[in-house]
XYZ file of C-alpha atoms in Angstrom:
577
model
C -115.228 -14.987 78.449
C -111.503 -13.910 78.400
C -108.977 -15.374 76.088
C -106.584 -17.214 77.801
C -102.516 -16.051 77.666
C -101.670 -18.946 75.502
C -103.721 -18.236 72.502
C -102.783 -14.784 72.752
C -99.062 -15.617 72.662
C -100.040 -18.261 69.291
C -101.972 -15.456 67.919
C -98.702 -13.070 68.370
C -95.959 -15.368 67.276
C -98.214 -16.122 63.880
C -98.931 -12.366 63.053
C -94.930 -12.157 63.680
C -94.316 -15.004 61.614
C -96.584 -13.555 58.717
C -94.405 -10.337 58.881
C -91.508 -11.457 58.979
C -91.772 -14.124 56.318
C -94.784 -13.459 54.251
C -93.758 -16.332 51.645
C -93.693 -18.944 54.207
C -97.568 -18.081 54.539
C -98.568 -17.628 51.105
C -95.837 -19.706 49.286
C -98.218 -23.218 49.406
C -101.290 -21.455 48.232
C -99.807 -20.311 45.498
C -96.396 -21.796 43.975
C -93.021 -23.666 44.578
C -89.885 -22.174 45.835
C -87.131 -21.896 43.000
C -83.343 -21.832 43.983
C -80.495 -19.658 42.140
C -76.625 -19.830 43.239
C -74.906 -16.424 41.520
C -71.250 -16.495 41.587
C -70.088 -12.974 40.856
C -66.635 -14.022 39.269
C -63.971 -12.730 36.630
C -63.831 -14.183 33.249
C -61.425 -13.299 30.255
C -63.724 -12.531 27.325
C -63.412 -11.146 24.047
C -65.109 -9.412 21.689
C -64.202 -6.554 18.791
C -61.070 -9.140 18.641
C -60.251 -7.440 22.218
C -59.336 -9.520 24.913
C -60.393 -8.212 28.381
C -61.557 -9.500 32.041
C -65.240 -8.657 32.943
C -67.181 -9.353 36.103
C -70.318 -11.638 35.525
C -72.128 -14.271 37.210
C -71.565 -17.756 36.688
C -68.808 -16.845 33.838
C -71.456 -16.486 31.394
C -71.937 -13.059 29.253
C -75.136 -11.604 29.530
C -75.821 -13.767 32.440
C -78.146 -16.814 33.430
C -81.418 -16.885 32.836
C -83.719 -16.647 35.851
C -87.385 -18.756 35.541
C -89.868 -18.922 37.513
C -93.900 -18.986 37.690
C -96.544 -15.876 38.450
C -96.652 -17.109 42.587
C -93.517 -18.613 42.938
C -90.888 -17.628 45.208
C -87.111 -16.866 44.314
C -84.380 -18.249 46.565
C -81.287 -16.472 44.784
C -77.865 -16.837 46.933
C -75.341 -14.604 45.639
C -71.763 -14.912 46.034
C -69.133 -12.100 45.817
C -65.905 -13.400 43.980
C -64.591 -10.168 42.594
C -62.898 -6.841 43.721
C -65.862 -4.829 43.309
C -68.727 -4.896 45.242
C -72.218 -5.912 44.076
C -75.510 -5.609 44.502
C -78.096 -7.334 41.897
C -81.767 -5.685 40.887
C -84.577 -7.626 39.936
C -85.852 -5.119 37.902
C -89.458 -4.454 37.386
C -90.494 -7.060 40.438
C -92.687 -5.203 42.856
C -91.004 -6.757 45.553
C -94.183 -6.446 47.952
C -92.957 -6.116 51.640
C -89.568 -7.770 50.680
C -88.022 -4.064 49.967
C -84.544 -5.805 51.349
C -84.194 -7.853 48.015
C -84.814 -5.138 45.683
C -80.986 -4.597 45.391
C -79.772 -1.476 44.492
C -76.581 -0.772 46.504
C -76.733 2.110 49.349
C -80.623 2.229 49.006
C -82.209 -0.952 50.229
C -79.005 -2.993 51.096
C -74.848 -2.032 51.279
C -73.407 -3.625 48.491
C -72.334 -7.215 48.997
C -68.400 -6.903 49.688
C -65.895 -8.753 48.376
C -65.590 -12.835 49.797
C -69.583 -12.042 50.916
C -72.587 -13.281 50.022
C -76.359 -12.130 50.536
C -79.753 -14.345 49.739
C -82.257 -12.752 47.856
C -85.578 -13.991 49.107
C -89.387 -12.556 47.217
C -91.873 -13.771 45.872
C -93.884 -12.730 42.533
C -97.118 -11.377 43.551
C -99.123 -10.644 40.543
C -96.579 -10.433 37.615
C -96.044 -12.828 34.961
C -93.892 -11.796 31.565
C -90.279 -10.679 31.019
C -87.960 -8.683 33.038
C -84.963 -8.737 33.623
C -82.026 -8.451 36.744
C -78.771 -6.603 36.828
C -76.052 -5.141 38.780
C -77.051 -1.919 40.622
C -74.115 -0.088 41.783
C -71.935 1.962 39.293
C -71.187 0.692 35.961
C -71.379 -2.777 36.494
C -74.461 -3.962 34.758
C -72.283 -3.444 31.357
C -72.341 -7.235 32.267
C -73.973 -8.358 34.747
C -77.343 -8.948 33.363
C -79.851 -11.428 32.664
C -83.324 -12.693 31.425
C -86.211 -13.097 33.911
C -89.018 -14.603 32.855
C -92.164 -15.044 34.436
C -94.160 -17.446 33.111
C -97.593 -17.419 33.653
C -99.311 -19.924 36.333
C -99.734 -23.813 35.558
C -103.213 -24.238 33.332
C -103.255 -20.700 32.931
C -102.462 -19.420 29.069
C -101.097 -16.344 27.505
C -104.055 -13.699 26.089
C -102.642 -14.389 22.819
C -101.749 -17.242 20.374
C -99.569 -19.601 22.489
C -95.620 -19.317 20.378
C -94.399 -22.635 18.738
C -90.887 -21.029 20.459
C -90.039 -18.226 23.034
C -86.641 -16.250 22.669
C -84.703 -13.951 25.077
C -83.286 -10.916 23.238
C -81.241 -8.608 24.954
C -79.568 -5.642 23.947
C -76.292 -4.199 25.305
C -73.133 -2.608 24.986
C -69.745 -3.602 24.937
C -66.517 -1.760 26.126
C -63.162 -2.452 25.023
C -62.261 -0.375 27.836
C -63.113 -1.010 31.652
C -66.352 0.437 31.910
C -65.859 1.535 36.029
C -62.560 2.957 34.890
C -64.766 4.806 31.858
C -67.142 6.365 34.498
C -64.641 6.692 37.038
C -62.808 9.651 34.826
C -65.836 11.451 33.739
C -66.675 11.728 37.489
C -63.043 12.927 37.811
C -62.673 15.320 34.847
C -66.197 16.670 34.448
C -66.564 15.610 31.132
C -69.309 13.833 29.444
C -67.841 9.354 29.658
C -66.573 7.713 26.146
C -68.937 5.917 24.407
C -69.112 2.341 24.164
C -67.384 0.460 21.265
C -70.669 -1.653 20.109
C -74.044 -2.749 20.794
C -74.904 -6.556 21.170
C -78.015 -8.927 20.826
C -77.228 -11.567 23.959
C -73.855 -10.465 24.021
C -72.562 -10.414 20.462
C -71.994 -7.415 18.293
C -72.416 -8.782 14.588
C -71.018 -8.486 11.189
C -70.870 -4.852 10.873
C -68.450 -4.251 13.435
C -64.788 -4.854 12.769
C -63.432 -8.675 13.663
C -67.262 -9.990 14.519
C -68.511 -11.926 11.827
C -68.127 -15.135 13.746
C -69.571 -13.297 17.235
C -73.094 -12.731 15.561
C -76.248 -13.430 16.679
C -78.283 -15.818 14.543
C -81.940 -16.765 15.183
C -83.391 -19.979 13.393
C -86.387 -20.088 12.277
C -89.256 -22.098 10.752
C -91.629 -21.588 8.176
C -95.272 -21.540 9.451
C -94.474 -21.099 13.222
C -95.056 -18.258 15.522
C -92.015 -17.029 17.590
C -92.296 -15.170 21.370
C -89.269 -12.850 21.233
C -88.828 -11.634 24.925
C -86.906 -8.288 24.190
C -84.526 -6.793 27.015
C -83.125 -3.176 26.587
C -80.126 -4.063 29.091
C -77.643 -0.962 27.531
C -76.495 1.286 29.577
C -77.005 4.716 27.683
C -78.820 4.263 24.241
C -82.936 4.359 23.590
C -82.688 1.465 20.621
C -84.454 1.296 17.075
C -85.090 -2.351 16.382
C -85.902 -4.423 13.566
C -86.560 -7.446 11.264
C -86.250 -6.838 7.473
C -89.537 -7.818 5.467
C -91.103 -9.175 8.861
C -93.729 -7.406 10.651
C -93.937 -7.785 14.710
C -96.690 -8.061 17.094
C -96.503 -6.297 20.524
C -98.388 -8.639 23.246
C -96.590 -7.561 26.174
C -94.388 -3.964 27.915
C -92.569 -4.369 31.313
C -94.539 -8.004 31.895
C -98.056 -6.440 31.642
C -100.069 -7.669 28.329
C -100.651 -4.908 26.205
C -103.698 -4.822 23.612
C -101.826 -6.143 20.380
C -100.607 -3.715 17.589
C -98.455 -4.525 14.860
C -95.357 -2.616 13.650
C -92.228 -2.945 11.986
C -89.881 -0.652 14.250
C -89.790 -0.795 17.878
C -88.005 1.319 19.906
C -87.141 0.153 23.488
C -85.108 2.543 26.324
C -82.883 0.866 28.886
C -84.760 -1.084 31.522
C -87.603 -1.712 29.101
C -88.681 -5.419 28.248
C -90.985 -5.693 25.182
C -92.975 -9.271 24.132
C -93.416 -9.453 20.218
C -95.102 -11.766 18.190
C -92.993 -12.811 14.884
C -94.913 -15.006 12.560
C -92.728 -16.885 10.095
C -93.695 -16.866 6.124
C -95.389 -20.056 5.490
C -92.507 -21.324 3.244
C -89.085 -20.660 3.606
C -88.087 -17.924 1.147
C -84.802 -17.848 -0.761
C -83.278 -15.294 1.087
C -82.054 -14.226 5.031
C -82.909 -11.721 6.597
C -81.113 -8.961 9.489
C -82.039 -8.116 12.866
C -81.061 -4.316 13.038
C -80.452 -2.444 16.441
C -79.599 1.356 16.296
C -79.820 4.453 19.046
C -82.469 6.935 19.151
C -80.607 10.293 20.640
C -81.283 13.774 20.389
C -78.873 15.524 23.322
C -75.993 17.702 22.372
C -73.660 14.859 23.762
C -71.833 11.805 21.802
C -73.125 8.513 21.758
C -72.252 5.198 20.115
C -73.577 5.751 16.248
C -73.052 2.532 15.896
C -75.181 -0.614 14.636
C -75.964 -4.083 15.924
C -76.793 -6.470 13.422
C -78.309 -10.360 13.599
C -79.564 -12.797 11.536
C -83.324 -14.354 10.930
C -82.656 -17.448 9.218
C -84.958 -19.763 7.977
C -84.098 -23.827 8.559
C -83.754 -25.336 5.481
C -83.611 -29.062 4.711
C -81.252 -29.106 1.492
C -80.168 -25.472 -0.499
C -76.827 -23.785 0.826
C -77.247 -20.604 2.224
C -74.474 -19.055 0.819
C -76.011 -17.940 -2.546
C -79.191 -16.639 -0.567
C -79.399 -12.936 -0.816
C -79.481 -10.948 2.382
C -81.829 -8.254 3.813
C -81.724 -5.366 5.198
C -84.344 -3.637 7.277
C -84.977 0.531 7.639
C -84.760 2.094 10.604
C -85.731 5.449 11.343
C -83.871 8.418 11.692
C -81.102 8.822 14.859
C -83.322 11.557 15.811
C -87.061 10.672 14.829
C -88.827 12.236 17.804
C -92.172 12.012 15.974
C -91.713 8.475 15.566
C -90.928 7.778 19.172
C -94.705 9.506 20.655
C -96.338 7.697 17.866
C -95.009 4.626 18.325
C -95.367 5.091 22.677
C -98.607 6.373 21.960
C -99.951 2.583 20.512
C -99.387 0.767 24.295
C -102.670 0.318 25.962
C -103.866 -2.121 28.740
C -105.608 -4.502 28.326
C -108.256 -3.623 30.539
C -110.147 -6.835 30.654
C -111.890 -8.152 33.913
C -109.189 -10.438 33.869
C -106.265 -7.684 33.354
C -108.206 -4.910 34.601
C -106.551 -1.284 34.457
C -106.509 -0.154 37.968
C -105.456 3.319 37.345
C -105.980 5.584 40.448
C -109.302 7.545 39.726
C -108.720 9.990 42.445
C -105.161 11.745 43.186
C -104.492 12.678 46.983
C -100.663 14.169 46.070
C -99.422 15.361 42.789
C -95.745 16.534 42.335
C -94.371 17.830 38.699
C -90.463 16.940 38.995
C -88.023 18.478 36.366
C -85.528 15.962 34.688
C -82.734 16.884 32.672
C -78.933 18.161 32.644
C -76.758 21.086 34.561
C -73.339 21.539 36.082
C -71.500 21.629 39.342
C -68.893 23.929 39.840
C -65.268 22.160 38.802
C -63.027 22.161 42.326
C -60.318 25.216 42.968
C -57.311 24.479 40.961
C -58.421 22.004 38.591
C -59.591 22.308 35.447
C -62.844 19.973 34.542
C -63.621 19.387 30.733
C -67.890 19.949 31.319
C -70.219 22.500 29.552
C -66.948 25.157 30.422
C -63.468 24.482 31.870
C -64.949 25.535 35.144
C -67.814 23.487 35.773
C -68.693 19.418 35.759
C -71.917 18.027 33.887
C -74.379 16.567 36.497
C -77.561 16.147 36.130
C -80.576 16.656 38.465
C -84.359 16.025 39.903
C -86.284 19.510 40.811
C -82.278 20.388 40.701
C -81.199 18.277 43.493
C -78.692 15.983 42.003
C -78.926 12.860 44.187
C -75.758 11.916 46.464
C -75.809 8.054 47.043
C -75.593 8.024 51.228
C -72.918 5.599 52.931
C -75.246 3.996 54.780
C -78.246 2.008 53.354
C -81.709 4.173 53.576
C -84.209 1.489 54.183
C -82.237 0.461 56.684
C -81.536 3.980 58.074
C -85.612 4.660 57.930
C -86.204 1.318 59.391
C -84.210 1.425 62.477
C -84.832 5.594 62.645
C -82.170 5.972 65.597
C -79.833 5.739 61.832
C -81.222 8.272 60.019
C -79.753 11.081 61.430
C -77.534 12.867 59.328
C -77.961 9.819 56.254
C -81.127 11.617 54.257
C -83.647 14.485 54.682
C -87.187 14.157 53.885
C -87.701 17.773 52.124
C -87.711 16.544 48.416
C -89.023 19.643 47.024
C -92.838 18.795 45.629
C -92.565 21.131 42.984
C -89.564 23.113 41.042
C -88.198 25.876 43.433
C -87.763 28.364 40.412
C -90.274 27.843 37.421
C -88.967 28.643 33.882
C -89.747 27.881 30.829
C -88.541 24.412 31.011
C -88.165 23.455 27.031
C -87.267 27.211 26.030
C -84.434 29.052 26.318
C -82.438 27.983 28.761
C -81.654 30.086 32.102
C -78.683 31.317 32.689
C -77.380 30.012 35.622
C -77.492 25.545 35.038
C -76.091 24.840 38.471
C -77.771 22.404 40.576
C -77.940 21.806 44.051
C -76.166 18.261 46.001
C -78.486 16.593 48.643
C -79.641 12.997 49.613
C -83.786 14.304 49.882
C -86.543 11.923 50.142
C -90.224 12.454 49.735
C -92.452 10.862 52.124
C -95.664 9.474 51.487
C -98.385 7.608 53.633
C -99.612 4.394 53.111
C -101.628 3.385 50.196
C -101.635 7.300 49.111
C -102.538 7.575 45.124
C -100.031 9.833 43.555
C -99.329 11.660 40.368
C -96.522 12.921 38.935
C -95.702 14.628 36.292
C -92.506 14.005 34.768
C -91.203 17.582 32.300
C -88.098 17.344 30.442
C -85.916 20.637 30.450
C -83.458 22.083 27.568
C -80.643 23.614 29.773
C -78.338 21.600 28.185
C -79.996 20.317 25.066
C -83.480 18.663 25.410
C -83.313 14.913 25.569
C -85.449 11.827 26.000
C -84.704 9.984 29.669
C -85.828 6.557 30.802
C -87.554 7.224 34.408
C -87.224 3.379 36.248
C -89.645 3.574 39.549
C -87.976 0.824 41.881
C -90.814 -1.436 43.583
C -93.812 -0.046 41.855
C -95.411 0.103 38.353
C -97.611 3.263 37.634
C -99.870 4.124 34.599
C -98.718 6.776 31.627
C -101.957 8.192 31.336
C -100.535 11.421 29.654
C -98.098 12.936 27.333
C -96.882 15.564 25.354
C -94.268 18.332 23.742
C -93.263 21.447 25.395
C -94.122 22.695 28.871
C -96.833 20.666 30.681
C -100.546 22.793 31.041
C -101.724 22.095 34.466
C -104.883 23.576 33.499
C -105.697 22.752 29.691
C -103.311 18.662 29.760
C -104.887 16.744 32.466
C -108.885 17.398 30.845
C -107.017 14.491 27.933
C -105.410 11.696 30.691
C -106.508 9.116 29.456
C -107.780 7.437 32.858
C -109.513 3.942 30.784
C -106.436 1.772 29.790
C -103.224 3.703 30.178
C -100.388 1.665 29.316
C -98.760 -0.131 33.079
C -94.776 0.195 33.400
C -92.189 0.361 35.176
C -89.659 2.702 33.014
C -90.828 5.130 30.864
C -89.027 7.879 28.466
C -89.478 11.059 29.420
C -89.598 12.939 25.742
C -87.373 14.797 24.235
C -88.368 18.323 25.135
C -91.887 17.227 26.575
C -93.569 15.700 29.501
C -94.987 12.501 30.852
C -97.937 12.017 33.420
C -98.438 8.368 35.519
C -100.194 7.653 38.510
C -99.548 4.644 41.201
C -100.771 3.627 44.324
C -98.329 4.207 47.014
C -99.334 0.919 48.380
C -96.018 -0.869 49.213
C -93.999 0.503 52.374
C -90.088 0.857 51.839
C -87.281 2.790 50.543
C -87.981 2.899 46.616
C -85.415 5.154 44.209
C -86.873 6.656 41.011
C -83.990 7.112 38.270
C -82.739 7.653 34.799
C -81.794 4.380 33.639
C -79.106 5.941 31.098
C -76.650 4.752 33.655
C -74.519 7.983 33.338
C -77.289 10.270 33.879
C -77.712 8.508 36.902
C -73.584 8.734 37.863
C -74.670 12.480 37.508
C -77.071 12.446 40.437
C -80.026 12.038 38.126
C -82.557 10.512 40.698
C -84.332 10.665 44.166
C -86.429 8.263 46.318
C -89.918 7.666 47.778
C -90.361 7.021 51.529
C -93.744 4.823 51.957
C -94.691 4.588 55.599
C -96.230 1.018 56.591
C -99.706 0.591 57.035
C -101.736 0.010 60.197
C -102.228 -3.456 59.486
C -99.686 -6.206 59.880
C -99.606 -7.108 56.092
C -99.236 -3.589 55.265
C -96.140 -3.324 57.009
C -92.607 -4.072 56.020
C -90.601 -6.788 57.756
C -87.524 -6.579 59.592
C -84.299 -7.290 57.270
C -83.243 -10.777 57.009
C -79.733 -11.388 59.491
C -77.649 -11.651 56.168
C -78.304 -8.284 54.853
C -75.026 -6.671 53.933
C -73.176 -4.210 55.840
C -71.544 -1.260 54.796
């Protein structure tokens, strides 16, 4: 018997329906819809007793905080009140099949123009913990940022001791200067940016910068409780050193993926990383109070901020003044403690429980081995540039192709191909075009190659990549943020990787899940993911002017053959460049 026209055309029009909107289907089975208005606006705010206009949303500095459940799905309408044009990142989601709300300007969307607007529309499919959005185009997530915090499904409980309190702490910087004008002469002159003037916890800078006593963070505590401190790396160059004098911390949770709990003292977080700790108060309130202490981990040749955040842990009190309490200070390690770094990174495992399993990708089908670190460009005829030499520029670079940002979005010039002509190429190379000896001596000739390369991947293809650090302008550690995926570390090490002699030690059981990981300081890193999301997805440094320099590239996933493998068509709002 034949099926009749109708039901063919019902069947069509709700596969279509599923494709295009693949909340509308699955929103009711598993969680509400939650709605966000962003209005990207000017505000006069001061700091370092420096008065200055910076672009944020809603006129609050770091931003608002976004909430929502494991299952829900994230209505967020965004509103462009400023000169500049934005784009927002909701960093770390996986964005399944919604690619066109992942946000970062001239790779899944043009940037929202000035007296536009855009809706971000996804849902969270499997993720519950902290992450957190910014601005993704230039400098401008110096302050536009925010919390976003996933909390886990109703009746459904954390894998550790549910917190009397949870707290959103995130680390930034602050510029008394303009930060687009601060990148916008390094681009110009070559040179390496200036530095920013302080670092903040939510915002505020602290007592040990000049004029900030009263701009200090302070969190109040009580004795006997236990304390959820969601920590955000939102800075825009500096790895961070972080911690609480005479407390110890627990780490439950890294990128919004439970971790198996260890306990330290000193954290260190890179830019784009979120890390859960567990603070458990003293069971009565000592006679004393007690700083938070945030300072850079750095190695490169370059300058950085040197500079050191402080807040306070107080305890609540019903009676004594404070005043007379004495106040302590924590250690922190060494600016340069590279030892400390891989041992500390070396404690994050998965879980790995039936319930959180570790779904690390047994078998590889591609592997690639991408170089990450520093060179030049040559400085333009008649001008003299202030980079490694008077006549060359620093950029930085990927397998040496420093990534040009395209005019044109790429998702959208790979989704409607009749575009992509003359926008991107897809002849990433796989593997360095020259091999040296990557953390040796450096070769003589640092100049990289300009190009807007992809690498193209089939559906559902399990990768790994191997991630080695180079020394041609000083060996240094680099945050490597994979847009719309998170992959398993299940290697590391010093040096030049072994292809024969390091993979024999991946450890393949209960590799830590992220989605940014630091690339060490004259080593390598190893992850694996499974290529099974189809879109446009960049892969960057998330020092932000590393990735000014070009350091970056991006994956092309083809679609599927089925109809949920496949990504939508963009919603009729999506910006235009």
């Amino acid at each position: 018997m034949g099926t009749s026209p109708a039901i063919v055309m019902i069947l069509f029009v709700a596969v279509g329906c599923f494709m295009a909107y693949p909340e509308a289907v699955t929103a009711k089975h598993t969680g509400i819809t939650r709605h966000y208005t962003f209005n990207i606006k000017l505000k006069n705010t001061t700091r370092l007793c420096h008065t200055k206009s910076i672009v944020t949303v809603n006129g609050k500095f770091p931003g608002p905080r976004v909430i929502t459940r494991e299952g829900d799905r994230l209505v967020v309408k965004v509103f462009n009140h400023v000169p500049n044009n934005i784009s927002i990142h909701w960093h770390g989601v996986r964005q399944l099949r919604s690619g066109w709300a992942d946000g970062p300007s001239y790779i899944t969307q043009c940037p929202i123009q000035t007296g536009h607007s855009y809706v971000y529309n996804f849902t969270i499919t499997g993720q519950r913990g902290t992450l957190f959005w910014h601005a993704h185009i230039s400098w401008l997530r110096a302050t536009v940022y925010g919390p976003l915090i996933i909390l886990p499904r109703r009746n459904e409980s954390y894998p550790f001791v549910k917190p009397y309190k949870e707290v959103p702490i995130l680390f930034g910087e602050w510029f008394n200067a303009d930060p687009e004008a601060v990148i916008n002469q390094s681009l110009q002159t070559g040179g390496g940016p200036n530095v920013s003037d302080a670092y903040t916890f939510n915002g505020l800078p602290g007592p040990l910068y000049n004029c900030s006593a009263k701009d200090t963070y302070k969190l109040k505590v009580k004795p006997g409780k236990t304390y959820l401190l969601r920590l955000i790396n939102a800075a825009l160059n500096d790895e961070l050193f972080f911690s609480i004098a005479d407390h110890s911390l627990t780490v439950v949770e890294a990128d919004a993926v439970y971790v198996k709990p260890f306990e330290t003292n000193v954290l260190m977080i890179t830019p784009g990383q979120t890390t859960n700790v567990v603070l458990k108060t003293k069971p009565k309130a000592p006679n004393a109070t007690f700083l938070m202490l945030a300072r850079p981990y750095a190695t490169g040749m370059g300058t950085f901020d040197n500079t050191t955040v402080a807040g306070i842990l107080e305890y609540e009190t019903p009676s004594s003044s404070l005043k007379n309490r004495p106040l302590l200070k924590p250690g922190l390690p060494a600016i340069n403690a590279t030892n400390f770094v891989a041992n500390f990174t070396s404690k994050f495992r998965s879980l790995a429980t039936a319930k959180f399993p570790a779904n690390v990708p047994q078998k590889v089908d591609k592997k690639f081995f991408f170089t990450v670190g520093l060179g030049t460009k040559p400085c333009p005829k008649n001008q003299t540039c202030q980079g490694p030499t008077n006549t060359t520029k620093f950029a930085a670079a990927m397998n040496n192709i420093s990534f040009a940002l395209p005019r044109t979005a790429l998702l959208q010039s790979h989704f409607f191909s009749q575009y992509s002509k003359g926008v991107y190429t897809t002849d990433f190379p796989a593997f360095p075009l020259i091999s040296f000896n990557y953390t040796g001596t450096p070769p003589n000739n640092t100049l990289v190659n300009n190009g807007t390369k992809l690498v193209v991947i089939p559906f559902n293809t399990s990768v790994e990549l191997v991630l080695q650090d180079t020394s041609i302008l000083g060996a240094e550690s680099h945050p490597l943020h994979l847009h719309g995926y998170n992959f398993y570390v299940v290697g590391q090490g010093f040096g030049n990787f072994d292809p024969e002699n390091d993979p024999p030690k991946f450890n393949l059981v209960d590799p830590v899940e992220r989605n940014t990981v630091g690339v060490p300081s004259g080593g390598w890193v190893a992850i694996r993911f499974q290529a099974d999301n189809p879109g446009v997805w960049l892969m960057h440094c998330h020092f932000d002017v590393h990735q000014s320099w070009g350091l970056g590239m991006a994956w092309m996933v083809l679609d599927g053959e089925l109809p949920n493998q496949k990504l939508p068509p963009p919603p009729s709002d999506l910006p235009k460049c």
